[in-house]
XYZ file of C-alpha atoms in Angstrom:
229
model
C 77.975 152.100 107.312
C 79.705 148.549 106.952
C 78.275 146.018 109.874
C 80.142 145.729 112.870
C 81.796 142.440 113.244
C 82.415 140.612 116.943
C 86.253 140.739 117.544
C 87.954 137.398 117.632
C 89.285 136.768 121.061
C 92.116 134.442 119.804
C 94.269 134.183 116.692
C 92.576 131.332 114.357
C 95.920 129.611 113.798
C 96.301 129.448 117.663
C 93.308 127.761 117.923
C 93.927 125.672 115.333
C 97.173 124.533 116.330
C 95.765 123.762 120.130
C 92.828 121.798 118.479
C 95.543 119.758 116.394
C 98.181 119.366 119.434
C 94.791 117.535 121.578
C 93.625 115.557 118.387
C 96.868 114.263 117.985
C 97.169 113.537 121.845
C 93.633 112.023 121.610
C 94.623 110.104 118.570
C 98.068 108.793 120.240
C 96.262 107.856 123.404
C 98.448 110.359 125.328
C 94.922 111.532 126.086
C 93.143 108.197 126.872
C 89.436 107.135 126.434
C 87.512 108.221 129.278
C 90.350 110.418 130.901
C 89.016 113.772 132.554
C 90.355 116.928 131.131
C 90.052 120.606 132.617
C 91.104 123.891 130.391
C 93.195 124.751 133.013
C 94.983 122.037 132.978
C 95.641 121.873 129.463
C 96.340 125.283 129.206
C 99.265 124.800 131.470
C 100.694 121.688 129.609
C 100.406 123.474 125.995
C 101.773 126.505 127.549
C 99.231 128.766 126.004
C 96.258 130.807 127.762
C 93.002 129.401 128.424
C 90.869 131.313 125.595
C 92.329 129.470 122.768
C 91.827 125.938 124.627
C 88.320 126.979 125.372
C 87.674 127.556 121.626
C 89.623 124.204 120.533
C 87.876 122.134 123.518
C 84.599 123.596 121.768
C 85.383 122.276 118.504
C 86.674 118.770 119.928
C 83.230 118.442 121.432
C 81.293 119.443 118.577
C 83.468 117.086 116.205
C 82.796 114.230 118.863
C 86.316 113.886 120.478
C 85.444 114.945 124.009
C 82.341 114.910 126.252
C 80.799 116.426 129.238
C 81.987 114.792 132.187
C 79.537 114.170 135.329
C 79.785 117.025 137.588
C 82.054 119.354 135.924
C 84.813 119.694 133.182
C 85.169 117.406 130.158
C 86.540 113.687 129.356
C 88.050 112.199 126.061
C 84.975 110.380 124.386
C 85.180 106.860 124.551
C 86.061 104.470 121.642
C 82.597 103.138 119.745
C 83.316 100.100 117.760
C 79.855 100.824 116.109
C 80.899 104.142 115.284
C 83.874 103.277 113.686
C 82.295 100.787 111.565
C 79.781 103.561 110.218
C 82.758 105.751 109.449
C 84.546 102.882 107.417
C 81.287 102.414 105.300
C 81.236 105.784 104.150
C 85.234 106.009 103.722
C 84.748 102.839 101.800
C 82.330 104.877 99.499
C 84.613 107.851 99.079
C 87.719 105.688 98.437
C 85.869 103.420 95.574
C 84.539 106.581 94.011
C 88.120 108.109 94.410
C 89.776 105.349 92.670
C 87.340 104.975 89.733
C 87.848 108.835 88.896
C 91.612 108.585 89.299
C 91.991 105.412 87.131
C 89.799 107.079 84.452
C 92.425 109.513 84.171
C 95.018 106.961 84.371
C 96.711 109.118 87.299
C 100.151 107.971 88.370
C 100.444 108.283 92.462
C 103.732 109.150 93.298
C 105.812 106.042 94.400
C 107.663 107.845 97.204
C 104.386 107.741 98.961
C 104.367 103.926 98.961
C 108.214 103.999 99.706
C 107.364 106.430 102.858
C 104.853 104.015 103.925
C 106.977 100.502 103.823
C 109.474 102.568 105.894
C 106.963 103.816 108.496
C 105.629 100.085 108.529
C 109.039 98.738 109.277
C 109.306 101.523 112.306
C 107.662 102.207 115.421
C 106.289 105.419 115.175
C 102.234 104.609 115.004
C 102.321 108.288 114.136
C 104.189 108.160 111.010
C 102.203 105.005 109.965
C 98.906 106.792 110.310
C 100.353 109.846 108.487
C 101.945 107.712 105.822
C 98.498 105.889 104.894
C 96.498 109.072 105.022
C 98.936 110.847 102.606
C 98.283 107.778 100.456
C 94.844 107.982 100.417
C 94.682 111.679 99.989
C 96.566 111.659 97.003
C 93.930 109.464 95.300
C 91.319 111.826 96.340
C 93.213 114.654 94.919
C 93.705 112.639 91.682
C 90.056 112.006 91.727
C 89.600 115.655 90.455
C 86.658 115.874 92.744
C 87.210 118.621 95.440
C 84.188 117.324 97.591
C 85.946 113.683 97.984
C 88.686 115.039 100.051
C 86.458 117.626 101.766
C 83.998 114.738 102.820
C 86.706 112.312 103.514
C 88.773 114.816 105.759
C 85.881 114.722 108.425
C 86.035 110.983 108.561
C 89.717 110.871 108.584
C 89.889 112.788 111.837
C 88.163 109.687 113.705
C 90.123 107.071 111.542
C 93.195 108.583 112.794
C 92.199 107.801 116.365
C 91.082 104.406 115.924
C 94.216 103.437 113.709
C 96.255 104.796 116.666
C 94.827 102.663 119.163
C 95.316 99.394 117.368
C 98.062 99.941 114.669
C 101.245 99.435 116.867
C 99.711 95.508 117.548
C 98.893 95.009 113.574
C 101.542 92.281 112.277
C 100.688 92.692 108.556
C 101.447 96.457 108.442
C 103.792 96.085 105.636
C 101.562 94.092 103.782
C 98.775 96.819 103.472
C 101.347 98.590 101.421
C 101.115 95.666 98.855
C 97.820 96.681 98.637
C 98.387 100.388 98.565
C 100.920 99.491 95.378
C 98.376 97.241 93.782
C 95.908 100.242 93.914
C 98.325 102.419 92.525
C 99.216 100.408 89.552
C 95.455 99.820 88.628
C 94.996 103.229 88.735
C 98.002 104.363 86.482
C 96.936 101.320 84.194
C 93.611 102.984 83.830
C 91.736 99.682 85.212
C 88.701 101.593 86.506
C 86.840 98.142 87.823
C 90.055 96.783 89.288
C 91.125 99.611 90.912
C 87.777 100.340 92.349
C 87.343 96.464 93.252
C 90.899 96.635 95.022
C 90.018 99.714 96.900
C 86.783 98.188 98.217
C 88.619 95.048 99.094
C 91.348 97.187 101.066
C 88.834 99.221 103.106
C 86.623 96.326 103.773
C 89.716 94.237 105.018
C 90.968 97.507 107.293
C 87.679 97.971 108.796
C 87.199 94.303 109.810
C 90.816 94.321 111.093
C 90.240 97.371 112.952
C 87.130 96.407 114.346
C 88.426 93.075 115.698
C 91.334 94.570 117.626
C 89.527 97.631 118.844
C 86.854 95.308 120.147
C 89.522 93.180 121.846
C 91.057 96.271 123.472
C 88.171 97.579 124.690
C 87.185 94.408 126.273
C 90.477 93.871 127.868
C 90.030 97.347 129.267
C 86.622 96.732 130.708
C 87.822 93.392 132.274
C 90.768 95.202 133.951
C 87.941 97.495 135.278
C 86.233 94.980 136.871
C 88.740 93.560 138.444
C 90.492 96.397 139.783
């Protein structure tokens, strides 16, 4: 006799949709760091029942995007510069490995990804900038031929998207980032393993420094506003 399994209370795809909608709102700042949130209010705003919201919030809490609020309910987790630095350290190691493996195969990254990124950099949509950046780097992960790289990186990109959303709008050198991306892609296509790795390492290191500086300044400004309110 087959074992009895517990019934799923809500369709998995709906829970995933709610998770992504809330994660996008947290990443864009629509749900701000430290903001209190309730299951009932989110269900009303998303026009869904409370059950998928509850399950999505449990996943977001597990992933570190929401925390228990004092008293009752939840709040959006504050941004943490030290935590983001650690995330970038891991991402950097994965990016360098992926670039090496992709270059060893002389993989040609689709130039349309770079064109898409340059268009996004000239626009005002932070979401489009983040999606283009993620698409380029995930193309390198796929080109590496090692599925574990993309699987490992996905977990960290969830946090990276949030930090990028917080500061990317104010970064003046957005398009120059795509010069760096193009140089990495050319090194990979040429099969220059060492150059591809070196450029990838420099790219992530600079991105981490820029993001950390601007994120720290933003958090300091918010703290000063709070102390004078």
